[in-house]
Amino acid sequence: MLFWHEIRSLFSCRGLLVFLDRTCVHQTDLVLKRKGIESLPAFLAKSRSLVVLYSDLYLQKLWTVYELATFLLLFRSSRLQVQSVMFPKFVIGGVVLTCVSRALFAWLRTPKIWEYIGTNFPGPPETLDLLILLPLSCLLSALCGWWARQYEDIHRHASAFRVAQARCQDDRDRRMVE
């Protein structure tokens, strides 16, 4: 049985390499941890980009900030990709709202429903479309506002960061970067 990386090696194709700091830097052995931290600039120097999966904790942890600062010393910020861990919720919310609106419009256009609504609804059919579209548009606007606040939080946390306030699993780690 062949795996994709074996097939790529047959054709001298190099695949995408990913360095996950949490798994590649030893977390408990201080000597190995120090070697990993000291090697971090070399790993970053070979990187095409840095992908930050941002959460509220990202700029509160010493190692993630050290890694980010090292990357920004080596490269322009255009090579930095910041993605909120809340992005999937935003996308799912948008997809759900779109599906609900499409389902409601399709349901309203079925002959039996339209026949019933047409005789009992006091107004033109476009008014009914508006009554459905307006709340869904408000929900979508609220979802976009929530997403914008997520990005505001990223900037607020970045400007408020202080190394002395950063969290460490082990206080001995702080001496490695000071």
PDB file of C-alpha atoms in Angstrom:
ATOM      1  CA  MET A   1       0.000   0.000   0.000  1.00  0.00           C
ATOM      2  CA  LEU A   2       1.370   3.434  -0.962  1.00  0.00           C
ATOM      3  CA  PHE A   3       0.792   6.704   0.797  1.00  0.00           C
ATOM      4  CA  TRP A   4       0.686  10.082  -0.886  1.00  0.00           C
ATOM      5  CA  HIS A   5       4.034  11.228   0.552  1.00  0.00           C
ATOM      6  CA  GLU A   6       5.683   8.160  -0.987  1.00  0.00           C
ATOM      7  CA  ILE A   7       4.190   8.917  -4.395  1.00  0.00           C
ATOM      8  CA  ARG A   8       5.384  12.537  -4.197  1.00  0.00           C
ATOM      9  CA  SER A   9       8.899  11.401  -3.330  1.00  0.00           C
ATOM     10  CA  LEU A  10       8.954   9.208  -6.451  1.00  0.00           C
ATOM     11  CA  PHE A  11       8.522  12.359  -8.558  1.00  0.00           C
ATOM     12  CA  SER A  12      10.811  14.530  -6.409  1.00  0.00           C
ATOM     13  CA  CYS A  13       7.871  16.659  -5.327  1.00  0.00           C
ATOM     14  CA  ARG A  14       8.184  18.349  -2.000  1.00  0.00           C
ATOM     15  CA  GLY A  15       4.994  18.592  -0.023  1.00  0.00           C
ATOM     16  CA  LEU A  16       3.781  21.236   2.347  1.00  0.00           C
ATOM     17  CA  LEU A  17       5.640  21.145   5.646  1.00  0.00           C
ATOM     18  CA  VAL A  18       4.000  22.310   8.841  1.00  0.00           C
ATOM     19  CA  PHE A  19       5.740  23.194  12.087  1.00  0.00           C
ATOM     20  CA  LEU A  20       3.390  23.025  15.066  1.00  0.00           C
ATOM     21  CA  ASP A  21       5.193  24.672  17.938  1.00  0.00           C
ATOM     22  CA  ARG A  22       3.138  22.961  20.633  1.00  0.00           C
ATOM     23  CA  THR A  23       4.072  19.520  19.356  1.00  0.00           C
ATOM     24  CA  CYS A  24       7.600  20.273  18.114  1.00  0.00           C
ATOM     25  CA  VAL A  25       8.951  22.046  21.207  1.00  0.00           C
ATOM     26  CA  HIS A  26       9.264  19.795  24.242  1.00  0.00           C
ATOM     27  CA  GLN A  27       6.924  20.949  26.979  1.00  0.00           C
ATOM     28  CA  THR A  28       8.373  19.336  30.119  1.00  0.00           C
ATOM     29  CA  ASP A  29      12.122  18.696  29.702  1.00  0.00           C
ATOM     30  CA  LEU A  30      13.760  22.114  30.256  1.00  0.00           C
ATOM     31  CA  VAL A  31      16.949  21.294  28.332  1.00  0.00           C
ATOM     32  CA  LEU A  32      15.022  20.083  25.271  1.00  0.00           C
ATOM     33  CA  LYS A  33      12.601  22.966  25.613  1.00  0.00           C
ATOM     34  CA  ARG A  34      15.468  25.507  25.619  1.00  0.00           C
ATOM     35  CA  LYS A  35      16.959  23.868  22.496  1.00  0.00           C
ATOM     36  CA  GLY A  36      13.580  24.005  20.798  1.00  0.00           C
ATOM     37  CA  ILE A  37      13.075  27.662  21.713  1.00  0.00           C
ATOM     38  CA  GLU A  38      16.582  28.555  20.563  1.00  0.00           C
ATOM     39  CA  SER A  39      15.852  26.799  17.241  1.00  0.00           C
ATOM     40  CA  LEU A  40      12.549  28.597  16.743  1.00  0.00           C
ATOM     41  CA  PRO A  41      14.062  31.491  14.712  1.00  0.00           C
ATOM     42  CA  ALA A  42      15.665  28.954  12.350  1.00  0.00           C
ATOM     43  CA  PHE A  43      12.319  27.216  11.792  1.00  0.00           C
ATOM     44  CA  LEU A  44      10.597  30.548  11.241  1.00  0.00           C
ATOM     45  CA  ALA A  45      13.337  31.756   8.866  1.00  0.00           C
ATOM     46  CA  LYS A  46      12.541  28.801   6.574  1.00  0.00           C
ATOM     47  CA  SER A  47       8.808  29.564   6.670  1.00  0.00           C
ATOM     48  CA  ARG A  48       6.853  31.130   3.851  1.00  0.00           C
ATOM     49  CA  SER A  49       4.175  32.317   6.260  1.00  0.00           C
ATOM     50  CA  LEU A  50       2.944  32.093   9.815  1.00  0.00           C
ATOM     51  CA  VAL A  51      -0.661  31.128  10.399  1.00  0.00           C
ATOM     52  CA  VAL A  52      -2.000  32.300  13.736  1.00  0.00           C
ATOM     53  CA  LEU A  53      -5.152  30.617  14.973  1.00  0.00           C
ATOM     54  CA  TYR A  54      -6.184  33.480  17.191  1.00  0.00           C
ATOM     55  CA  SER A  55      -8.216  33.206  20.370  1.00  0.00           C
ATOM     56  CA  ASP A  56      -8.446  35.464  23.409  1.00  0.00           C
ATOM     57  CA  LEU A  57      -5.535  33.573  24.954  1.00  0.00           C
ATOM     58  CA  TYR A  58      -3.121  33.992  22.049  1.00  0.00           C
ATOM     59  CA  LEU A  59      -1.586  37.301  23.136  1.00  0.00           C
ATOM     60  CA  GLN A  60      -1.630  36.287  26.785  1.00  0.00           C
ATOM     61  CA  LYS A  61       0.772  33.367  26.385  1.00  0.00           C
ATOM     62  CA  LEU A  62       4.474  34.116  26.439  1.00  0.00           C
ATOM     63  CA  TRP A  63       5.508  31.536  23.834  1.00  0.00           C
ATOM     64  CA  THR A  64       2.963  32.492  21.222  1.00  0.00           C
ATOM     65  CA  VAL A  65       3.952  36.145  21.521  1.00  0.00           C
ATOM     66  CA  TYR A  66       7.657  35.240  21.385  1.00  0.00           C
ATOM     67  CA  GLU A  67       7.020  33.251  18.209  1.00  0.00           C
ATOM     68  CA  LEU A  68       4.979  36.063  16.665  1.00  0.00           C
ATOM     69  CA  ALA A  69       7.561  38.719  17.548  1.00  0.00           C
ATOM     70  CA  THR A  70      10.375  36.575  16.130  1.00  0.00           C
ATOM     71  CA  PHE A  71       8.466  36.064  12.880  1.00  0.00           C
ATOM     72  CA  LEU A  72       7.740  39.784  12.532  1.00  0.00           C
ATOM     73  CA  LEU A  73      11.414  40.591  13.066  1.00  0.00           C
ATOM     74  CA  LEU A  74      12.299  38.254  10.197  1.00  0.00           C
ATOM     75  CA  PHE A  75       9.511  39.057   7.711  1.00  0.00           C
ATOM     76  CA  ARG A  76       6.961  41.635   6.659  1.00  0.00           C
ATOM     77  CA  SER A  77       3.563  41.380   8.297  1.00  0.00           C
ATOM     78  CA  SER A  78       2.045  40.531   4.878  1.00  0.00           C
ATOM     79  CA  ARG A  79       3.391  37.003   5.389  1.00  0.00           C
ATOM     80  CA  LEU A  80       1.392  36.707   8.608  1.00  0.00           C
ATOM     81  CA  GLN A  81      -2.075  35.178   8.383  1.00  0.00           C
ATOM     82  CA  VAL A  82      -4.303  35.717  11.410  1.00  0.00           C
ATOM     83  CA  GLN A  83      -7.426  33.613  11.546  1.00  0.00           C
ATOM     84  CA  SER A  84      -9.847  33.728  14.438  1.00  0.00           C
ATOM     85  CA  VAL A  85     -10.830  30.360  15.852  1.00  0.00           C
ATOM     86  CA  MET A  86     -14.379  31.767  15.715  1.00  0.00           C
ATOM     87  CA  PHE A  87     -14.316  31.911  11.892  1.00  0.00           C
ATOM     88  CA  PRO A  88     -15.982  28.486  11.458  1.00  0.00           C
ATOM     89  CA  LYS A  89     -18.901  29.671  13.635  1.00  0.00           C
ATOM     90  CA  PHE A  90     -19.225  32.767  11.460  1.00  0.00           C
ATOM     91  CA  VAL A  91     -19.247  30.702   8.262  1.00  0.00           C
ATOM     92  CA  ILE A  92     -21.697  28.148   9.652  1.00  0.00           C
ATOM     93  CA  GLY A  93     -23.978  30.940  10.873  1.00  0.00           C
ATOM     94  CA  GLY A  94     -23.956  32.554   7.427  1.00  0.00           C
ATOM     95  CA  VAL A  95     -24.634  29.234   5.704  1.00  0.00           C
ATOM     96  CA  VAL A  96     -27.507  28.437   8.094  1.00  0.00           C
ATOM     97  CA  LEU A  97     -29.083  31.867   7.530  1.00  0.00           C
ATOM     98  CA  THR A  98     -28.756  31.473   3.768  1.00  0.00           C
ATOM     99  CA  CYS A  99     -30.275  27.974   3.848  1.00  0.00           C
ATOM    100  CA  VAL A 100     -33.156  29.092   6.082  1.00  0.00           C
ATOM    101  CA  SER A 101     -33.962  32.033   3.822  1.00  0.00           C
ATOM    102  CA  ARG A 102     -33.822  29.873   0.676  1.00  0.00           C
ATOM    103  CA  ALA A 103     -36.015  27.215   2.309  1.00  0.00           C
ATOM    104  CA  LEU A 104     -38.577  29.798   3.425  1.00  0.00           C
ATOM    105  CA  PHE A 105     -38.764  31.390  -0.002  1.00  0.00           C
ATOM    106  CA  ALA A 106     -39.092  27.972  -1.672  1.00  0.00           C
ATOM    107  CA  TRP A 107     -41.781  26.925   0.816  1.00  0.00           C
ATOM    108  CA  LEU A 108     -43.728  30.127   0.265  1.00  0.00           C
ATOM    109  CA  ARG A 109     -43.680  29.565  -3.470  1.00  0.00           C
ATOM    110  CA  THR A 110     -45.296  26.125  -3.302  1.00  0.00           C
ATOM    111  CA  PRO A 111     -48.740  26.298  -4.919  1.00  0.00           C
ATOM    112  CA  LYS A 112     -50.793  25.225  -1.873  1.00  0.00           C
ATOM    113  CA  ILE A 113     -49.038  27.613   0.504  1.00  0.00           C
ATOM    114  CA  TRP A 114     -49.177  30.456  -1.993  1.00  0.00           C
ATOM    115  CA  GLU A 115     -52.865  29.800  -2.591  1.00  0.00           C
ATOM    116  CA  TYR A 116     -53.563  29.959   1.153  1.00  0.00           C
ATOM    117  CA  ILE A 117     -51.358  33.016   1.740  1.00  0.00           C
ATOM    118  CA  GLY A 118     -52.630  34.800  -1.342  1.00  0.00           C
ATOM    119  CA  THR A 119     -56.205  34.710  -0.081  1.00  0.00           C
ATOM    120  CA  ASN A 120     -55.415  35.483   3.584  1.00  0.00           C
ATOM    121  CA  PHE A 121     -52.551  37.968   3.324  1.00  0.00           C
ATOM    122  CA  PRO A 122     -53.588  41.652   3.243  1.00  0.00           C
ATOM    123  CA  GLY A 123     -51.103  43.092   0.807  1.00  0.00           C
ATOM    124  CA  PRO A 124     -48.962  42.389  -2.232  1.00  0.00           C
ATOM    125  CA  PRO A 125     -46.810  39.205  -2.256  1.00  0.00           C
ATOM    126  CA  GLU A 126     -43.606  41.300  -2.227  1.00  0.00           C
ATOM    127  CA  THR A 127     -44.529  42.498   1.279  1.00  0.00           C
ATOM    128  CA  LEU A 128     -44.393  38.911   2.498  1.00  0.00           C
ATOM    129  CA  ASP A 129     -40.934  38.494   0.958  1.00  0.00           C
ATOM    130  CA  LEU A 130     -39.848  41.615   2.806  1.00  0.00           C
ATOM    131  CA  LEU A 131     -41.271  40.334   6.095  1.00  0.00           C
ATOM    132  CA  ILE A 132     -39.133  37.205   5.758  1.00  0.00           C
ATOM    133  CA  LEU A 133     -36.054  38.914   4.388  1.00  0.00           C
ATOM    134  CA  LEU A 134     -35.930  41.714   6.957  1.00  0.00           C
ATOM    135  CA  PRO A 135     -35.425  39.554  10.099  1.00  0.00           C
ATOM    136  CA  LEU A 136     -32.914  37.349   8.275  1.00  0.00           C
ATOM    137  CA  SER A 137     -31.018  40.441   7.111  1.00  0.00           C
ATOM    138  CA  CYS A 138     -30.996  41.732  10.696  1.00  0.00           C
ATOM    139  CA  LEU A 139     -29.599  38.403  11.884  1.00  0.00           C
ATOM    140  CA  LEU A 140     -26.929  38.496   9.189  1.00  0.00           C
ATOM    141  CA  SER A 141     -26.029  42.073  10.165  1.00  0.00           C
ATOM    142  CA  ALA A 142     -25.758  41.002  13.813  1.00  0.00           C
ATOM    143  CA  LEU A 143     -23.522  38.110  12.771  1.00  0.00           C
ATOM    144  CA  CYS A 144     -21.271  40.478  10.788  1.00  0.00           C
ATOM    145  CA  GLY A 145     -21.172  42.872  13.761  1.00  0.00           C
ATOM    146  CA  TRP A 146     -20.111  40.013  16.021  1.00  0.00           C
ATOM    147  CA  TRP A 147     -17.376  39.105  13.542  1.00  0.00           C
ATOM    148  CA  ALA A 148     -16.155  42.730  13.435  1.00  0.00           C
ATOM    149  CA  ARG A 149     -15.997  42.778  17.259  1.00  0.00           C
ATOM    150  CA  GLN A 150     -13.845  39.650  17.133  1.00  0.00           C
ATOM    151  CA  TYR A 151     -11.311  41.498  14.994  1.00  0.00           C
ATOM    152  CA  GLU A 152     -11.511  44.591  17.223  1.00  0.00           C
ATOM    153  CA  ASP A 153     -10.675  42.325  20.164  1.00  0.00           C
ATOM    154  CA  ILE A 154      -7.577  41.067  18.344  1.00  0.00           C
ATOM    155  CA  HIS A 155      -6.281  44.643  17.949  1.00  0.00           C
ATOM    156  CA  ARG A 156      -7.240  45.596  21.522  1.00  0.00           C
ATOM    157  CA  HIS A 157      -5.453  42.574  22.958  1.00  0.00           C
ATOM    158  CA  ALA A 158      -2.395  43.215  20.777  1.00  0.00           C
ATOM    159  CA  SER A 159      -2.076  46.820  21.931  1.00  0.00           C
ATOM    160  CA  ALA A 160      -2.566  45.879  25.601  1.00  0.00           C
ATOM    161  CA  PHE A 161       0.023  43.088  25.612  1.00  0.00           C
ATOM    162  CA  ARG A 162       2.783  43.234  28.224  1.00  0.00           C
ATOM    163  CA  VAL A 163       5.474  40.532  28.531  1.00  0.00           C
ATOM    164  CA  ALA A 164       5.342  40.784  32.319  1.00  0.00           C
ATOM    165  CA  GLN A 165       1.637  39.873  32.240  1.00  0.00           C
ATOM    166  CA  ALA A 166       1.990  36.944  29.837  1.00  0.00           C
ATOM    167  CA  ARG A 167       1.072  33.533  31.173  1.00  0.00           C
ATOM    168  CA  CYS A 168       3.624  30.762  31.409  1.00  0.00           C
ATOM    169  CA  GLN A 169       3.153  27.102  32.217  1.00  0.00           C
ATOM    170  CA  ASP A 170       6.465  27.305  34.010  1.00  0.00           C
ATOM    171  CA  ASP A 171       7.836  30.621  35.358  1.00  0.00           C
ATOM    172  CA  ARG A 172      11.348  29.498  34.413  1.00  0.00           C
ATOM    173  CA  ASP A 173      10.255  29.946  30.778  1.00  0.00           C
ATOM    174  CA  ARG A 174      10.038  33.721  31.261  1.00  0.00           C
ATOM    175  CA  ARG A 175      13.812  33.915  31.797  1.00  0.00           C
ATOM    176  CA  MET A 176      14.412  32.288  28.404  1.00  0.00           C
ATOM    177  CA  VAL A 177      12.944  35.279  26.544  1.00  0.00           C
ATOM    178  CA  GLU A 178      13.802  38.206  28.790  1.00  0.00           C
TER     179      GLU A 178
END
